[in-house]
GROMACS .gro file of C-alpha atoms in nm:
model
  230
    1MET     CA    1 -21.483  -5.641  -4.352
    2ILE     CA    2 -21.688  -5.325  -4.304
    3TYR     CA    3 -21.522  -4.985  -4.359
    4SER     CA    4 -21.660  -4.646  -4.268
    5GLN     CA    5 -21.735  -4.406  -4.553
    6GLU     CA    6 -21.437  -4.192  -4.452
    7VAL     CA    7 -21.201  -4.486  -4.497
    8GLU     CA    8 -21.367  -4.589  -4.823
    9ASN     CA    9 -21.295  -4.243  -4.964
   10MET     CA   10 -20.923  -4.260  -4.880
   11CYS     CA   11 -20.669  -4.346  -5.148
   12PRO     CA   12 -20.443  -4.649  -5.080
   13ILE     CA   13 -20.083  -4.588  -4.969
   14ALA     CA   14 -19.824  -4.867  -4.959
   15LYS     CA   15 -19.685  -4.970  -4.620
   16GLY     CA   16 -19.306  -4.964  -4.643
   17ALA     CA   17 -19.193  -5.112  -4.312
   18ASP     CA   18 -19.292  -5.476  -4.270
   19HIS     CA   19 -19.023  -5.679  -4.097
   20GLY     CA   20 -19.250  -5.888  -3.877
   21PRO     CA   21 -19.232  -5.957  -3.503
   22ALA     CA   22 -18.911  -5.938  -3.305
   23PRO     CA   23 -18.755  -6.282  -3.252
   24ILE     CA   24 -18.788  -6.438  -2.909
   25PRO     CA   25 -18.572  -6.710  -2.750
   26GLN     CA   26 -18.746  -7.047  -2.754
   27GLU     CA   27 -18.585  -7.381  -2.679
   28GLY     CA   28 -18.240  -7.281  -2.803
   29LEU     CA   29 -18.361  -7.090  -3.109
   30TRP     CA   30 -18.457  -6.734  -3.196
   31THR     CA   31 -18.804  -6.754  -3.348
   32LYS     CA   32 -19.056  -6.511  -3.488
   33ALA     CA   33 -19.388  -6.614  -3.340
   34LYS     CA   34 -19.687  -6.522  -3.556
   35GLU     CA   35 -19.935  -6.791  -3.452
   36ILE     CA   36 -20.011  -6.987  -3.137
   37LYS     CA   37 -19.848  -7.298  -3.286
   38ASP     CA   38 -19.519  -7.107  -3.299
   39ILE     CA   39 -19.500  -7.093  -2.918
   40ASN     CA   40 -19.288  -7.335  -2.714
   41GLY     CA   41 -19.160  -7.323  -2.360
   42PHE     CA   42 -19.143  -7.465  -2.008
   43THR     CA   43 -19.204  -7.223  -1.724
   44HIS     CA   44 -19.352  -7.158  -1.379
   45GLY     CA   45 -19.568  -6.881  -1.238
   46ILE     CA   46 -19.754  -6.774  -0.927
   47GLY     CA   47 -20.118  -6.669  -0.897
   48TRP     CA   48 -20.334  -6.545  -0.612
   49CYS     CA   49 -20.706  -6.506  -0.550
   50ALA     CA   50 -20.885  -6.174  -0.501
   51PRO     CA   51 -20.899  -6.197  -0.119
   52GLN     CA   52 -20.539  -6.325  -0.127
   53GLN     CA   53 -20.620  -6.613   0.105
   54GLY     CA   54 -20.460  -6.870  -0.123
   55ALA     CA   55 -20.194  -6.903  -0.390
   56CYS     CA   56 -20.117  -7.129  -0.685
   57LYS     CA   57 -19.787  -7.223  -0.842
   58LEU     CA   58 -19.852  -7.337  -1.197
   59THR     CA   59 -19.599  -7.515  -1.418
   60LEU     CA   60 -19.662  -7.562  -1.790
   61ASN     CA   61 -19.473  -7.736  -2.068
   62VAL     CA   62 -19.591  -7.600  -2.404
   63LYS     CA   63 -19.505  -7.760  -2.738
   64GLU     CA   64 -19.624  -7.601  -3.063
   65GLY     CA   65 -19.873  -7.388  -2.874
   66VAL     CA   66 -20.037  -7.679  -2.690
   67ILE     CA   67 -20.002  -7.749  -2.317
   68GLN     CA   68 -19.852  -8.097  -2.299
   69GLU     CA   69 -19.779  -8.098  -1.925
   70ALA     CA   70 -19.931  -7.914  -1.632
   71LEU     CA   71 -19.837  -7.915  -1.264
   72VAL     CA   72 -20.082  -7.734  -1.034
   73GLU     CA   73 -19.969  -7.670  -0.676
   74THR     CA   74 -20.191  -7.478  -0.432
   75LEU     CA   75 -20.155  -7.340  -0.082
   76GLY     CA   76 -20.374  -7.183   0.182
   77CYS     CA   77 -20.729  -7.274   0.076
   78SER     CA   78 -20.901  -7.612   0.111
   79GLY     CA   79 -21.139  -7.553  -0.181
   80MET     CA   80 -20.847  -7.464  -0.403
   81THR     CA   81 -20.720  -7.823  -0.392
   82HIS     CA   82 -21.039  -7.944  -0.561
   83SER     CA   83 -21.014  -7.658  -0.808
   84ALA     CA   84 -20.660  -7.772  -0.889
   85ALA     CA   85 -20.788  -8.123  -0.958
   86MET     CA   86 -21.033  -7.988  -1.214
   87ALA     CA   87 -20.778  -7.745  -1.360
   88ALA     CA   88 -20.532  -8.030  -1.417
   89GLU     CA   89 -20.794  -8.207  -1.628
   90ILE     CA   90 -20.879  -7.887  -1.815
   91LEU     CA   91 -20.530  -7.761  -1.899
   92ALA     CA   92 -20.362  -8.055  -2.073
   93GLY     CA   93 -20.430  -8.052  -2.447
   94LYS     CA   94 -20.544  -7.691  -2.468
   95THR     CA   95 -20.358  -7.421  -2.655
   96ILE     CA   96 -20.223  -7.150  -2.430
   97LEU     CA   97 -20.478  -6.908  -2.578
   98GLU     CA   98 -20.762  -7.149  -2.496
   99ALA     CA   99 -20.627  -7.197  -2.145
  100LEU     CA  100 -20.598  -6.822  -2.093
  101ASN     CA  101 -20.966  -6.782  -2.178
  102THR     CA  102 -21.092  -7.089  -1.991
  103ASP     CA  103 -21.236  -7.083  -1.641
  104LEU     CA  104 -20.980  -7.277  -1.440
  105VAL     CA  105 -21.223  -7.292  -1.147
  106CYS     CA  106 -21.010  -7.098  -0.896
  107ASP     CA  107 -20.916  -6.730  -0.921
  108ALA     CA  108 -20.559  -6.804  -0.811
  109ILE     CA  109 -20.513  -7.064  -1.085
  110ASN     CA  110 -20.658  -6.826  -1.344
  111THR     CA  111 -20.416  -6.556  -1.231
  112ALA     CA  112 -20.124  -6.797  -1.251
  113MET     CA  113 -20.229  -6.888  -1.606
  114ARG     CA  114 -20.229  -6.519  -1.698
  115GLU     CA  115 -19.880  -6.469  -1.562
  116LEU     CA  116 -19.748  -6.778  -1.739
  117PHE     CA  117 -19.906  -6.673  -2.067
  118LEU     CA  118 -19.711  -6.349  -2.056
  119GLN     CA  119 -19.383  -6.527  -1.981
  120ILE     CA  120 -19.432  -6.785  -2.254
  121VAL     CA  121 -19.538  -6.557  -2.540
  122TYR     CA  122 -19.255  -6.313  -2.464
  123GLY     CA  123 -18.995  -6.591  -2.458
  124ARG     CA  124 -18.915  -6.552  -2.088
  125THR     CA  125 -18.924  -6.924  -2.010
  126GLN     CA  126 -18.697  -7.159  -1.820
  127SER     CA  127 -18.628  -7.346  -2.145
  128ALA     CA  128 -18.561  -7.036  -2.358
  129PHE     CA  129 -18.198  -7.131  -2.417
  130SER     CA  130 -18.229  -7.510  -2.381
  131GLU     CA  131 -18.192  -7.690  -2.714
  132ASN     CA  132 -18.517  -7.875  -2.793
  133GLY     CA  133 -18.661  -7.751  -2.464
  134LEU     CA  134 -18.743  -7.975  -2.170
  135PRO     CA  135 -18.904  -8.319  -2.208
  136ILE     CA  136 -19.258  -8.392  -2.098
  137GLY     CA  137 -19.219  -8.495  -1.734
  138ALA     CA  138 -18.985  -8.214  -1.638
  139GLY     CA  139 -19.256  -8.079  -1.407
  140LEU     CA  140 -19.246  -8.393  -1.196
  141GLU     CA  141 -18.873  -8.351  -1.143
  142ASP     CA  142 -18.945  -8.031  -0.949
  143LEU     CA  143 -19.126  -8.240  -0.688
  144GLY     CA  144 -18.838  -8.470  -0.605
  145LYS     CA  145 -18.866  -8.816  -0.444
  146GLY     CA  146 -19.215  -8.907  -0.334
  147LEU     CA  147 -19.362  -8.645  -0.569
  148ARG     CA  148 -19.458  -8.389  -0.304
  149SER     CA  149 -19.464  -8.011  -0.334
  150GLN     CA  150 -19.190  -7.810  -0.164
  151VAL     CA  151 -19.374  -7.658   0.131
  152GLY     CA  152 -19.253  -7.437   0.412
  153THR     CA  153 -19.486  -7.387   0.710
  154MET     CA  154 -19.378  -7.180   1.008
  155TYR     CA  155 -19.581  -7.035   1.294
  156SER     CA  156 -19.473  -6.774   1.546
  157THR     CA  157 -19.610  -6.561   1.829
  158VAL     CA  158 -19.454  -6.292   2.046
  159ALA     CA  159 -19.548  -6.484   2.358
  160LYS     CA  160 -19.418  -6.827   2.259
  161GLY     CA  161 -19.179  -6.772   1.968
  162PRO     CA  162 -19.139  -6.967   1.643
  163ARG     CA  163 -19.250  -7.319   1.551
  164TYR     CA  164 -19.109  -7.498   1.246
  165LEU     CA  165 -19.387  -7.720   1.110
  166GLU     CA  166 -19.274  -7.818   0.761
  167MET     CA  167 -18.950  -7.760   0.573
  168ALA     CA  168 -18.820  -7.854   0.229
  169GLU     CA  169 -18.684  -8.176   0.384
  170GLY     CA  170 -19.026  -8.276   0.515
  171TYR     CA  171 -19.270  -8.278   0.807
  172VAL     CA  172 -19.100  -8.147   1.120
  173THR     CA  173 -19.151  -8.372   1.423
  174LYS     CA  174 -18.912  -8.211   1.672
  175ILE     CA  175 -18.725  -7.886   1.705
  176ALA     CA  176 -18.396  -7.880   1.894
  177LEU     CA  177 -18.330  -7.606   2.148
  178SER     CA  178 -18.008  -7.473   2.297
  179GLU     CA  179 -17.951  -7.369   2.659
  180ASP     CA  180 -18.089  -7.027   2.562
  181ASP     CA  181 -18.406  -7.187   2.418
  182GLU     CA  182 -18.299  -7.096   2.063
  183ILE     CA  183 -18.368  -7.333   1.773
  184ILE     CA  184 -18.046  -7.501   1.660
  185GLY     CA  185 -18.187  -7.785   1.451
  186TYR     CA  186 -18.486  -8.004   1.380
  187GLN     CA  187 -18.596  -8.357   1.306
  188PHE     CA  188 -18.809  -8.427   1.000
  189VAL     CA  189 -18.991  -8.705   0.818
  190LYS     CA  190 -18.985  -8.732   0.438
  191LEU     CA  191 -19.351  -8.823   0.399
  192GLY     CA  192 -19.322  -8.905   0.031
  193VAL     CA  193 -19.034  -9.145   0.089
  194MET     CA  194 -19.212  -9.302   0.387
  195MET     CA  195 -19.528  -9.369   0.187
  196GLU     CA  196 -19.328  -9.515  -0.102
  197ASN     CA  197 -19.162  -9.761   0.137
  198ILE     CA  198 -19.494  -9.858   0.294
  199LYS     CA  199 -19.640  -9.924  -0.052
  200LYS     CA  200 -19.345 -10.154  -0.121
  201GLY     CA  201 -19.437 -10.365   0.182
  202MET     CA  202 -19.220 -10.213   0.454
  203SER     CA  203 -19.378 -10.189   0.799
  204ALA     CA  204 -19.497  -9.843   0.902
  205ASP     CA  205 -19.252  -9.828   1.195
  206GLU     CA  206 -18.954  -9.920   0.979
  207ALA     CA  207 -19.064  -9.687   0.698
  208LEU     CA  208 -19.093  -9.401   0.947
  209LYS     CA  209 -18.747  -9.472   1.085
  210LYS     CA  210 -18.587  -9.486   0.739
  211ALA     CA  211 -18.756  -9.162   0.630
  212THR     CA  212 -18.653  -8.969   0.942
  213GLY     CA  213 -18.358  -8.733   0.936
  214THR     CA  214 -18.217  -8.430   1.117
  215TYR     CA  215 -18.079  -8.091   1.024
  216GLY     CA  216 -17.846  -7.850   1.203
  217ARG     CA  217 -17.701  -7.921   1.550
  218PHE     CA  218 -17.988  -8.150   1.643
  219ASP     CA  219 -17.775  -8.384   1.854
  220ASP     CA  220 -17.631  -8.093   2.056
  221ALA     CA  221 -17.968  -7.979   2.188
  222VAL     CA  222 -18.047  -7.964   2.559
  223LYS     CA  223 -18.419  -7.987   2.491
  224TYR     CA  224 -18.647  -8.124   2.217
  225VAL     CA  225 -18.993  -7.986   2.154
  226ASP     CA  226 -19.286  -8.113   1.947
  227PRO     CA  227 -19.373  -7.794   1.753
  228ARG     CA  228 -19.741  -7.886   1.727
  229THR     CA  229 -19.819  -7.963   2.091
  230GLU     CA  230 -19.553  -7.807   2.312
   0.00000   0.00000   0.00000
C-alpha cells in the first residue's frame, strides 16, 4: 500500500463505528454479504441494446456467488439469438462479478446482466423470502410445456387494423371476427406441445389437431381470418 506524505504524517485515530453491511433478504434468511460467495438468489431482468432494436430477458439462479442456472431469452434481432447461444455457455459457472465484467456478446444481454447484478446483490430477488431458495431448474418452469418462451406478437395499421400473430397460448392461426369486424377470439397452435407429440411418433396432422385450441368467442364468429395473409 502506498500512502502520500500527508497521510504518513497523520496520527492514527480509532474508528468507532463498525457494524458491517446492512442485512439483505436471501433465500429466507437475513444475511450480511461481505464477499461474492455470500450472494444467493433467483431473479429475472430485462436488457436492451444501444439502438434499442432488440431486448433480452435474462434469468439467473445464483448459489454461493456462482451462476448455477441461466435462461437467456431474446427478441427482435436475429443476430441476438446467436449471441444468446454463446452467452448461455459463458454464464454458467461464473461468479456474478465475473459475469458482470465478461463480454456476453450482445449489448442487450450485457445490460440485462447489469440489471440482474443490482437486484441480486441488493437482495431484491424472487427467492428473497423462499427458504433455501429455488432449485436448479426453476428457470425452465417459466417456459411451460414444450419449453418455449412466452411471446406476444401483434401487428396493426390504421388502414387494416390489428393482427394477432402470437399469444401466450401459442401461434395464432385464425382470428375470429364479429358482424362489426371486431376481434372476438382466436385459434392457436401450441408449437411446443405439437413438436413434443411429433417426436413421440404422432403424425404431424394428428399432432397439429391435438395442439390446436381456441380462446374467446371463437365459435360465435361470422368470419375467420388468417392474420398473416388476409
